[in-house]
mmCIF file of C-alpha atoms in Angstrom:
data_model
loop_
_atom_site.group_PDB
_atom_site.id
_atom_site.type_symbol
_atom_site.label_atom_id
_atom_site.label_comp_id
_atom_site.label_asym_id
_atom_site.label_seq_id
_atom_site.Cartn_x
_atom_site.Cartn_y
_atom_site.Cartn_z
ATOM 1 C CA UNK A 14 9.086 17.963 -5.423
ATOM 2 C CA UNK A 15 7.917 15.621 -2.762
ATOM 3 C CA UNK A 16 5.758 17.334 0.337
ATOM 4 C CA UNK A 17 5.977 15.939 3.851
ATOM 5 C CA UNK A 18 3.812 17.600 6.603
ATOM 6 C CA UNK A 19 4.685 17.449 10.103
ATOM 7 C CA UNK A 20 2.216 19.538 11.705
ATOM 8 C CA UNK A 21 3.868 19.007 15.199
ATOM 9 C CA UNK A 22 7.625 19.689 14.636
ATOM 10 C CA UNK A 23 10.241 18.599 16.935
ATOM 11 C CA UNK A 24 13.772 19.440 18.016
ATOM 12 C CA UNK A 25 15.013 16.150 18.456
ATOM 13 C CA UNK A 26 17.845 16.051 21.325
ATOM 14 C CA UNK A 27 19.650 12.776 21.694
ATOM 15 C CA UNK A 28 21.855 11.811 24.900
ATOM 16 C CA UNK A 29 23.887 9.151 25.019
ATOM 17 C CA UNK A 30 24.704 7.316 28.426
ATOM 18 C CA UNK A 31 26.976 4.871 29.280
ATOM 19 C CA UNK A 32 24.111 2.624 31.304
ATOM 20 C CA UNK A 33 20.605 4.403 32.201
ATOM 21 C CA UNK A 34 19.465 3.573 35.771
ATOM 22 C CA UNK A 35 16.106 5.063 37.147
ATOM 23 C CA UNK A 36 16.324 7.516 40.629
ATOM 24 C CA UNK A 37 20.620 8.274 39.651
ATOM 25 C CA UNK A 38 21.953 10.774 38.372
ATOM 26 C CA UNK A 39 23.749 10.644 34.903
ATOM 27 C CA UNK A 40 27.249 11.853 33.078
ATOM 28 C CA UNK A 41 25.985 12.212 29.219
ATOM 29 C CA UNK A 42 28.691 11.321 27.023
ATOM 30 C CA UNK A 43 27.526 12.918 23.880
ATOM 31 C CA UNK A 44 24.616 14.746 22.829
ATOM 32 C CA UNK A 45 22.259 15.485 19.115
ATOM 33 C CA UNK A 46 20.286 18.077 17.876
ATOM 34 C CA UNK A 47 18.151 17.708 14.926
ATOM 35 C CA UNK A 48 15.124 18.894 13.173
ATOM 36 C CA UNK A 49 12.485 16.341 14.164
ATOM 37 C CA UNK A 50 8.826 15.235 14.047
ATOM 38 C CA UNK A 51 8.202 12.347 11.571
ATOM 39 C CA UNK A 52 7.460 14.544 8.240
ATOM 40 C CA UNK A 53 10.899 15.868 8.825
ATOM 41 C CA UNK A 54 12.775 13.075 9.393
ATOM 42 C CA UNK A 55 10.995 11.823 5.985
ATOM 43 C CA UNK A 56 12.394 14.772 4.256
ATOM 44 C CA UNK A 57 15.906 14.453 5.289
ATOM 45 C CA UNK A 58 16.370 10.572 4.181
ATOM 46 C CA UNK A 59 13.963 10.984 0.853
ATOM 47 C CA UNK A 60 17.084 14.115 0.674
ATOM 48 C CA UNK A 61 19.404 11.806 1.133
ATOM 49 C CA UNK A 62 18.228 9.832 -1.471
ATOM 50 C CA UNK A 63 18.263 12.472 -4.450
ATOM 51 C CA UNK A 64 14.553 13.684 -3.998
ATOM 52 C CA UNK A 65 14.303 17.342 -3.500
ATOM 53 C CA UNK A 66 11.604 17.936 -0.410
ATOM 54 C CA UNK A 67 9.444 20.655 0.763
ATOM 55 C CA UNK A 68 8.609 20.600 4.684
ATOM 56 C CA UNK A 69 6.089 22.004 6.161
ATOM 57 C CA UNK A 70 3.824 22.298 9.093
ATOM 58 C CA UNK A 71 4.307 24.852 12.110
ATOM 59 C CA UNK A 72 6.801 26.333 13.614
ATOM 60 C CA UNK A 73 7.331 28.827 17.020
ATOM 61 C CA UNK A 74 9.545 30.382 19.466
ATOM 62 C CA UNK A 75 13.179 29.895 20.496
ATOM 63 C CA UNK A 76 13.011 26.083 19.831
ATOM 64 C CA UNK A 77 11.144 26.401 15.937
ATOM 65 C CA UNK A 78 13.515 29.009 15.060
ATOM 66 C CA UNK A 79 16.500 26.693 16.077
ATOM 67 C CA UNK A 80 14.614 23.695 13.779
ATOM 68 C CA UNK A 81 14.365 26.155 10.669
ATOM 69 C CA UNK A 82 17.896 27.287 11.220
ATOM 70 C CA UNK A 83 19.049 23.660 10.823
ATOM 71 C CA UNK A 84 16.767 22.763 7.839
ATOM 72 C CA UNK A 85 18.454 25.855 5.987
ATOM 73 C CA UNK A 86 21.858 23.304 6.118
ATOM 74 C CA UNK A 87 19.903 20.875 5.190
ATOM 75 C CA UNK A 88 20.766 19.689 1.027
ATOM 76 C CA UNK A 89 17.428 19.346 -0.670
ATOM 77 C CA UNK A 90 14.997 20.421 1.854
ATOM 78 C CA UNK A 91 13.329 23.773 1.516
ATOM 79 C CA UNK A 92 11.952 25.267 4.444
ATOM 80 C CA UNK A 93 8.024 25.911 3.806
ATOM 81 C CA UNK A 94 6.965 26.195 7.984
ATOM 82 C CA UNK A 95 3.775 27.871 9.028
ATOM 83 C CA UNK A 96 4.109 30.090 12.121
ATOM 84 C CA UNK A 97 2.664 29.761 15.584
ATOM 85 C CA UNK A 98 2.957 31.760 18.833
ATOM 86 C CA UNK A 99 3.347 28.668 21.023
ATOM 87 C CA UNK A 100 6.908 27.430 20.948
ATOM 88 C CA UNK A 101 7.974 24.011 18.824
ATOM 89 C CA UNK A 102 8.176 20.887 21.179
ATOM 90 C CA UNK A 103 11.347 19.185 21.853
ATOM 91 C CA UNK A 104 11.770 15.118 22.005
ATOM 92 C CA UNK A 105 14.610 13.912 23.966
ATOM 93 C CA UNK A 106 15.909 10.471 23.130
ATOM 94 C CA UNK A 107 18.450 8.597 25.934
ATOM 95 C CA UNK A 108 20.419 6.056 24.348
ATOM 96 C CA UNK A 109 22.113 3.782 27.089
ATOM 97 C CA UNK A 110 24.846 2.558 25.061
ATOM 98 C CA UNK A 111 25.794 -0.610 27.246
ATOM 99 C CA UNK A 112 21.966 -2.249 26.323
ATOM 100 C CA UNK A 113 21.686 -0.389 22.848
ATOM 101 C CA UNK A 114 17.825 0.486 24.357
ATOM 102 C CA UNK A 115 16.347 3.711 24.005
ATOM 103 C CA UNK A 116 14.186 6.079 26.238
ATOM 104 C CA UNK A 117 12.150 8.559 24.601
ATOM 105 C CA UNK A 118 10.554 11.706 26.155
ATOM 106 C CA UNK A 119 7.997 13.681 23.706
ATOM 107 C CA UNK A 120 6.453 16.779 24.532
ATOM 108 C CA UNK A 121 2.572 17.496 23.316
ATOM 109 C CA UNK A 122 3.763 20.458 21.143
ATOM 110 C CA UNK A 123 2.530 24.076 20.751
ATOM 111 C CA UNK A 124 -1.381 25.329 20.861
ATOM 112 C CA UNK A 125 -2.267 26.255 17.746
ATOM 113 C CA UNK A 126 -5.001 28.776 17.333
ATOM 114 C CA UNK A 127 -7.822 28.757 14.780
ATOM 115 C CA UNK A 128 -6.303 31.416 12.993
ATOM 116 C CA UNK A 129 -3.095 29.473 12.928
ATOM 117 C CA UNK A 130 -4.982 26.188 11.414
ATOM 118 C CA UNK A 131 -6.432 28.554 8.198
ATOM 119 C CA UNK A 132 -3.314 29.894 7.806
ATOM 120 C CA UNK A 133 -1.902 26.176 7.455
ATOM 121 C CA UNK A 134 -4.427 24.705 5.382
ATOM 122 C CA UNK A 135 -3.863 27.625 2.913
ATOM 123 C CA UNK A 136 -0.600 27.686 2.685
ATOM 124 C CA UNK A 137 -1.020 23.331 1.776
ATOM 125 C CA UNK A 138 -3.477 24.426 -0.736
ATOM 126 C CA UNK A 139 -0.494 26.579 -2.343
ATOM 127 C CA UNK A 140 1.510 24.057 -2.061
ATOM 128 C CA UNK A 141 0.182 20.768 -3.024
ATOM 129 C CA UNK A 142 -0.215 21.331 -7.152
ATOM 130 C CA UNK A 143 3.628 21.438 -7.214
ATOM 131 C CA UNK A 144 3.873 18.301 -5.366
ATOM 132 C CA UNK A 145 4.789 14.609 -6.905
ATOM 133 C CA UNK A 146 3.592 13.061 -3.959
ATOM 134 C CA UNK A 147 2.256 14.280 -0.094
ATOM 135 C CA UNK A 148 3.268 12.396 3.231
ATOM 136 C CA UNK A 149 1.095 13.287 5.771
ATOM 137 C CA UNK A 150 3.158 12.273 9.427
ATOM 138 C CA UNK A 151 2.591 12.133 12.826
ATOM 139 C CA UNK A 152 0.585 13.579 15.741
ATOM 140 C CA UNK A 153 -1.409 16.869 15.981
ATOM 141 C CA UNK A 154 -0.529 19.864 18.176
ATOM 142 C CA UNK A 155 -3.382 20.539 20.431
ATOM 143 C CA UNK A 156 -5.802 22.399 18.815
ATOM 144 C CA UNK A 157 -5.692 21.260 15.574
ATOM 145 C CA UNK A 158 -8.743 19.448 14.657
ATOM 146 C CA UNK A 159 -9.013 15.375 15.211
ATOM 147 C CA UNK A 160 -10.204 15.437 11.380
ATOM 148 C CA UNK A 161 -7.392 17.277 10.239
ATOM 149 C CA UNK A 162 -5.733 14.349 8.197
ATOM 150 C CA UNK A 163 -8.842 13.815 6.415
ATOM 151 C CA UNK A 164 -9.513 16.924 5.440
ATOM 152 C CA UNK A 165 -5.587 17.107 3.672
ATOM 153 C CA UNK A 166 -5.934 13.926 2.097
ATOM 154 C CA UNK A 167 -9.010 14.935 0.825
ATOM 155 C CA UNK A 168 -7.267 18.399 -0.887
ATOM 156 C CA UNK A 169 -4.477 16.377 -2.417
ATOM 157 C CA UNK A 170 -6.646 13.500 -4.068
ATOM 158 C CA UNK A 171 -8.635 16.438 -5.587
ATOM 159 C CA UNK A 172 -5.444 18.023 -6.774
ATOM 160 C CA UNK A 173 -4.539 14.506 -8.117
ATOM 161 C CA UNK A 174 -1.421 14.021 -5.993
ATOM 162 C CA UNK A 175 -0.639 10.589 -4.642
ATOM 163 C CA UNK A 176 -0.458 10.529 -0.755
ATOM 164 C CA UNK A 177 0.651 8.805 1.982
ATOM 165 C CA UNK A 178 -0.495 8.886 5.577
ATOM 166 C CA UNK A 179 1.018 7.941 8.979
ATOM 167 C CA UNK A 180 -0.630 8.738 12.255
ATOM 168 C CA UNK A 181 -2.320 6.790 14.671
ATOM 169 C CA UNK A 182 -5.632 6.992 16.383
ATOM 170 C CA UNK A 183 -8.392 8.576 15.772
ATOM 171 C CA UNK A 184 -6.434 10.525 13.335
ATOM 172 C CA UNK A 185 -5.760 7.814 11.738
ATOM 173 C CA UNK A 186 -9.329 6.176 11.972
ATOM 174 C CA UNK A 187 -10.661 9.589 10.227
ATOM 175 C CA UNK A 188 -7.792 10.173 7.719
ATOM 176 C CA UNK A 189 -8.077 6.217 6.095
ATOM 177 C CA UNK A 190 -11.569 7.169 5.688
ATOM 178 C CA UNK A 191 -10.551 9.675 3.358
ATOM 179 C CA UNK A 192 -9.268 7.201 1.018
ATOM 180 C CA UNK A 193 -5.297 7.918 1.077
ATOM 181 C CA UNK A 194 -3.185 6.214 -1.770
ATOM 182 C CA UNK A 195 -0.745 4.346 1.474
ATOM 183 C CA UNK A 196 -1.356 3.921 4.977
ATOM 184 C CA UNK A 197 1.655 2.962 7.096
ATOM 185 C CA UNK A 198 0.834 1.746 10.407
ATOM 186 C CA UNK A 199 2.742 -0.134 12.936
ATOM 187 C CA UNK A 200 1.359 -3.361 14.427
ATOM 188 C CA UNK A 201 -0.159 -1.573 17.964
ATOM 189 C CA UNK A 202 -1.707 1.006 15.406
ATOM 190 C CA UNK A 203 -3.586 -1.232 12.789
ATOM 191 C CA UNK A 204 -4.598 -3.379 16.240
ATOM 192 C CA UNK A 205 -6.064 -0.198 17.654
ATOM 193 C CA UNK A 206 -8.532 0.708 14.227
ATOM 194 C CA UNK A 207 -9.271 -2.745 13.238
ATOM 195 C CA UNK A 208 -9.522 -4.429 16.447
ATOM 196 C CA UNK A 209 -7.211 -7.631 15.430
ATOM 197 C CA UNK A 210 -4.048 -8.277 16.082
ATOM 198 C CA UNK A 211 -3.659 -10.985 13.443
ATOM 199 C CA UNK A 212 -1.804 -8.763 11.391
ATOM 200 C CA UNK A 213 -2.856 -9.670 7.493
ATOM 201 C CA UNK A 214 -6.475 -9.959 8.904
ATOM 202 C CA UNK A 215 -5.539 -6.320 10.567
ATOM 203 C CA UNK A 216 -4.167 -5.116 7.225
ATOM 204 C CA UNK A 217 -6.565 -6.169 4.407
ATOM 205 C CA UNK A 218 -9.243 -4.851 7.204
ATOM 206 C CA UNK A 219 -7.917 -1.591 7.369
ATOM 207 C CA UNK A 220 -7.268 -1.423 3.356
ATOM 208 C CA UNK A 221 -11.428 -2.137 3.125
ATOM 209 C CA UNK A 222 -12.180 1.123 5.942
ATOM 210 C CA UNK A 223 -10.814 3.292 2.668
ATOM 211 C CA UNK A 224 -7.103 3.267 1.933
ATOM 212 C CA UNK A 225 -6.136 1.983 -1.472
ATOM 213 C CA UNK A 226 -2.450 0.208 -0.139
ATOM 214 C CA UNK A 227 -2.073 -0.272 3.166
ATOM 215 C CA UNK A 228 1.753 -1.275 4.380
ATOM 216 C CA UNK A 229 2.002 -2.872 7.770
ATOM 217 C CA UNK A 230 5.225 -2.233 10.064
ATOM 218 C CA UNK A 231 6.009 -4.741 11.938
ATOM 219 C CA UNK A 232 8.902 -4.422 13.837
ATOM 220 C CA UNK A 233 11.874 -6.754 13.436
ATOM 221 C CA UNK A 234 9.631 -8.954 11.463
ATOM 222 C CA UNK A 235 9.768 -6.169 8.754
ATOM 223 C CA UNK A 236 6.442 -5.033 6.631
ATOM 224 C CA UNK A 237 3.442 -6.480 4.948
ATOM 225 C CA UNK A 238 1.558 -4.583 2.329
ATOM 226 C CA UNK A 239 -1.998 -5.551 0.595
ATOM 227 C CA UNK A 240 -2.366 -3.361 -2.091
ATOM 228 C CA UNK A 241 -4.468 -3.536 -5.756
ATOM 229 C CA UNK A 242 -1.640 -4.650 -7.118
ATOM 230 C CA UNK A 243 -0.927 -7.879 -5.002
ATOM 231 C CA UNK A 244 0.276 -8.433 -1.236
ATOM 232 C CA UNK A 245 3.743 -8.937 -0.331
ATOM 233 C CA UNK A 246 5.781 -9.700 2.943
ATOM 234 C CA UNK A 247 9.188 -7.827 3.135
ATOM 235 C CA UNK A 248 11.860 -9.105 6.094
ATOM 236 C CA UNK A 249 15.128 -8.001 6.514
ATOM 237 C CA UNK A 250 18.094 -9.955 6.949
ATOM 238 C CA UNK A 251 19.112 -10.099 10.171
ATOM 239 C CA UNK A 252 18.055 -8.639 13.557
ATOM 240 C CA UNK A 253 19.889 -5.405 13.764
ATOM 241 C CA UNK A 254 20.596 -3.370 17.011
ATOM 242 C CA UNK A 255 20.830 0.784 17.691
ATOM 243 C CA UNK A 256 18.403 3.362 18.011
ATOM 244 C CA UNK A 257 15.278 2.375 16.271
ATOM 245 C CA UNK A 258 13.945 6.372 16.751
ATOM 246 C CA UNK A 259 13.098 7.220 13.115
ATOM 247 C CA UNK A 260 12.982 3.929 11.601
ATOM 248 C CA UNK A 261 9.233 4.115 10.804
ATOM 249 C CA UNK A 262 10.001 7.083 9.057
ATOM 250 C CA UNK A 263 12.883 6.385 6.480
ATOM 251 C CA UNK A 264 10.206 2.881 5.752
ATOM 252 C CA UNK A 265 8.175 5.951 4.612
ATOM 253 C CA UNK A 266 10.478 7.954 2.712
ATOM 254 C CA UNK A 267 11.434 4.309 1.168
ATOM 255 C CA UNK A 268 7.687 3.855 0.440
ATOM 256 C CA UNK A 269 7.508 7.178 -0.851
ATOM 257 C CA UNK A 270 10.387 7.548 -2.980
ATOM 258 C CA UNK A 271 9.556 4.112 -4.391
ATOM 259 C CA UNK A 272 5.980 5.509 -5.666
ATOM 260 C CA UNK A 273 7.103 8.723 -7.312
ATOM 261 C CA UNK A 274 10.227 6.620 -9.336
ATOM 262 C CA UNK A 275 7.227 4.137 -10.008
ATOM 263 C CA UNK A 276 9.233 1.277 -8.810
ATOM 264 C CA UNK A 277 7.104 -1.873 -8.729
ATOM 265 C CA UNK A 278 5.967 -2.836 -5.197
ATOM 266 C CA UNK A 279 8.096 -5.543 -4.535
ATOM 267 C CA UNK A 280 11.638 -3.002 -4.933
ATOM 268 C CA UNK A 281 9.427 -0.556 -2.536
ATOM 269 C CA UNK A 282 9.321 -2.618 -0.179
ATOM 270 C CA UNK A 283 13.268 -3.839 -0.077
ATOM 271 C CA UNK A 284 14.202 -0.190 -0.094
ATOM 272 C CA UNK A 285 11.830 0.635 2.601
ATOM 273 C CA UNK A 286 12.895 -2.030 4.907
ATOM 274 C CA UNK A 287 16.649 -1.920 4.210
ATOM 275 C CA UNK A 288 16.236 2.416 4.980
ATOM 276 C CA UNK A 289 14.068 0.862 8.593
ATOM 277 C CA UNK A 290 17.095 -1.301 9.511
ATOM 278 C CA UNK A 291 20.051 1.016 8.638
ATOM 279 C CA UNK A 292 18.537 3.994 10.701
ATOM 280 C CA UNK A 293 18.251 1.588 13.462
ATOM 281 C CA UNK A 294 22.085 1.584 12.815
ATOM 282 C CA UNK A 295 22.619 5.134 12.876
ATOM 283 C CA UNK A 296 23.051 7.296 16.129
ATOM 284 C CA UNK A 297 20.672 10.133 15.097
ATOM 285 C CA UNK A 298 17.084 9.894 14.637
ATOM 286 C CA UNK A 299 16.044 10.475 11.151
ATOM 287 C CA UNK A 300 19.534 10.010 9.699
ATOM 288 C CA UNK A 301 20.864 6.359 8.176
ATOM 289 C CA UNK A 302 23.757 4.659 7.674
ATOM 290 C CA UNK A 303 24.270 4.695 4.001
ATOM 291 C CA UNK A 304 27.019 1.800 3.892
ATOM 292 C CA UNK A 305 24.862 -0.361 5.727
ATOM 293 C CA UNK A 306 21.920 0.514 3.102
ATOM 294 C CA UNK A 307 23.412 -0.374 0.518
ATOM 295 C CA UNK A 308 24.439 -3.682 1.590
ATOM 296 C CA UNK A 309 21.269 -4.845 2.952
ATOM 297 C CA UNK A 310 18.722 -3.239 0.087
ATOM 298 C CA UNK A 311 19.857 -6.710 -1.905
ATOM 299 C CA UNK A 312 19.480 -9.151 1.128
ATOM 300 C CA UNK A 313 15.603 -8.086 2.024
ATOM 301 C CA UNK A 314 13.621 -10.873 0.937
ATOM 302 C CA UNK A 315 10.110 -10.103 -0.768
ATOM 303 C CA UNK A 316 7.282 -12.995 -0.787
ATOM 304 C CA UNK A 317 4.050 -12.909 -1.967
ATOM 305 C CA UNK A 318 1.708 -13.014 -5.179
ATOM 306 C CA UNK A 319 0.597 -10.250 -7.431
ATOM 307 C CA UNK A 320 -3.097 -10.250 -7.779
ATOM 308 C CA UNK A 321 -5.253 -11.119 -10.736
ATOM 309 C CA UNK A 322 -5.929 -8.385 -13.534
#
C-alpha cells in the first residue's frame, strides 16, 4: 500500500468555456467534479496504474463529504480522511477551450484546530508501518504548523518507509531539512529555497540542504534529477497542449510508483514525464490519457551519467 497525504483536500470543479474574457459574462459548456488536492490526485493515477493507495489528510462539511463520497467510486483508493469542523476547500479550474489556457481559482482551505492536528498526526502514525512508500503533497490548511512536513518525514524515515515530498515554501525549506528520500519541486520552487535559478546549480543545491534525490520539474523542458545514484535529464517528445492542472502530480505518482517497483532511475523518470504530458492531455485534473501514455512512455529521452560506486 502506497500513502499519499493531502492535508488540504480539494473539490476540484472544472468549467470549460468557449473563449474566457475578463469583465463578461460566460455560457459554461461543460463542467468536472473531482476529488482534488495534490495527494489525491497522486492516488488516483498511482490507482490507475495497479498500485492500491491509501489517502489521507482532512476532511469537513458539505464539500469533504462530497470528496469522500467520490473516493468511495474510486478503484484502489481507500478512504483514510481525518475530520475537521471547517468545510474542505474547493479549486475551480476555467479551461477556455479556443487558447487551450487555464485559469485556476484555489481557496486557502479549512482551519484546523490543535485538536484536529493530534488527531492527524496519530492517525499517520497508525498508518505509516503498512505503507511501501509516503507522498507527502501540497499546501497546509491554516493552522497547521509551518513544520508540519518535517515532522512527517521525520515519523516515516523512523518507521523505515521511503518518502517523497512536494510542497513549496517554507514548508518545503523545513521538510528537505528533514532529509526526505525525493523532493519534487518545480523550477519557481527550487529558485525560491536555493536562491538560483540555474536549475542543476538549483537542484544539486537543494539535494545538499538534506534530501537524498531531488527531481526538478521543469515545465515543457521536462525533469532533472541528481540523486546518489547518478543525475539524469528526462524531456518529452513533443510540446503537448491541454490542461496542465495535475501534471506535477501524476510526475509524482510516476516517481513514486517507479521507487516501490524498484525501477532503475532512468525508467522513473520516462514514466514520470510521459504520466506529466498525458494529463496535460486529459480534460480533468488528476486524471490521464492512458492511450497517449502509452505511446509517449517509449519516446521520453533520458541523458545523463550514473555516478561512481
Amino acid at each position: 500500500m502506497i500513502l499519499t497525504v493531502t492535508l488540504n483536500t480539494a473539490l476540484d470543479i472544472t468549467y470549460r468555456v468557449r473563449s474566457l474574457r475578463p469583465h463578461t459574462s460566460h455560457r459554461v459548456t461543460d463542467v468536472t467534479e473531482r476529488p482534488g488536492g495534490k495527494g489525491v490526485n497522486v492516488a488516483r493515477v498511482l490507482a490507475a496504474l495497479g498500485h492500491e493507495v491509501t489517502v489521507t489528510g482532512f476532511a469537513g462539511g458539505a464539500t469533504g463529504r462530497v470528496v469522500q463520497r467520490q473516493l468511495t467510486t474510486t478503484q484502489g483508493v481507500l478512504d483514510a480522511l481525518v475530520p475537521v469542523t471547517g468545510a474542505t476547500r474547493r479549486t475551480i479550474a476555467v479551461v477556455d477551450e479556443h487558447t487551450g489556457d487555464t485559469t485556476q481559482l484555489n481557496e486557502p482551505g479549512p482551519t484546523v484546530t490543535p485538536a484536529e492536528w493530534s488527531a492527524f498526526q496519530d492517525a499517520y502514525e497508525d498508518l505509516v508501518p503498512s505503507a511501501s512508500a509516503v507522498a507527502l503533497c501540497g499546501s497546509l490548511p491554516p493552522g497547521v504548523p509551518v513544520g508540519a512536513y518535517a515532522g512527517l518525514v521525520r515519523t516515516a524515515k523512523a518507521a523505515g518507509v521511503p518518502v517523497l515530498l512536494d510542497t513549496s515554501g517554507e514548508s518545503l525549506r523545513r521538510g528537505v531539512a528533514a532529509r526526505p528520500d525525493i523532493v519534487k519541486p518545480n523550477a519557481d520552487e527550487l529558485a525560491e529555497l536555493t536562491g538560483s535559478h540555474e536549475p542543476l546549480r538549483a537542484t544539486q543545491d537543494a539535494r545538499r540542504r538534506g534530501a537524498r534525490s531531488v527531481v526538478a520539474s521543469l515545465g515543457d523542458e521536462g525533469l532533472l534529477a541528481v540523486t546518489p545514484e547518478g543525475r539524469w535529464r528526462a524531456t518529452p517528445p513533443t510540446r503537448v497542449h491541454g490542461n496542465p492542472t495535475g501534471a506535477g502530480d501524476s510526475a509524482v505518482a510516476g516517481l513514486l510508483s517507479g521507487l516501490v517497483e524498484q525501477l532503475p532511475w532512468p525508467d522513473r523518470l520516462a514514466r514520470a514525464v510521459a504520466l506529466s504530458a498525458a494529463t496535460v492531455m486529459a480534460p480533468v485534473a488528476g486524471e490521464f490519457d492512458r492511450g497517449a501514455y502509452e505511446e509517449l512512455v517509449g519516446r521520453v529521452t533520458v541523458t545523463g551519467e550514473v555516478s561512481a560506486a
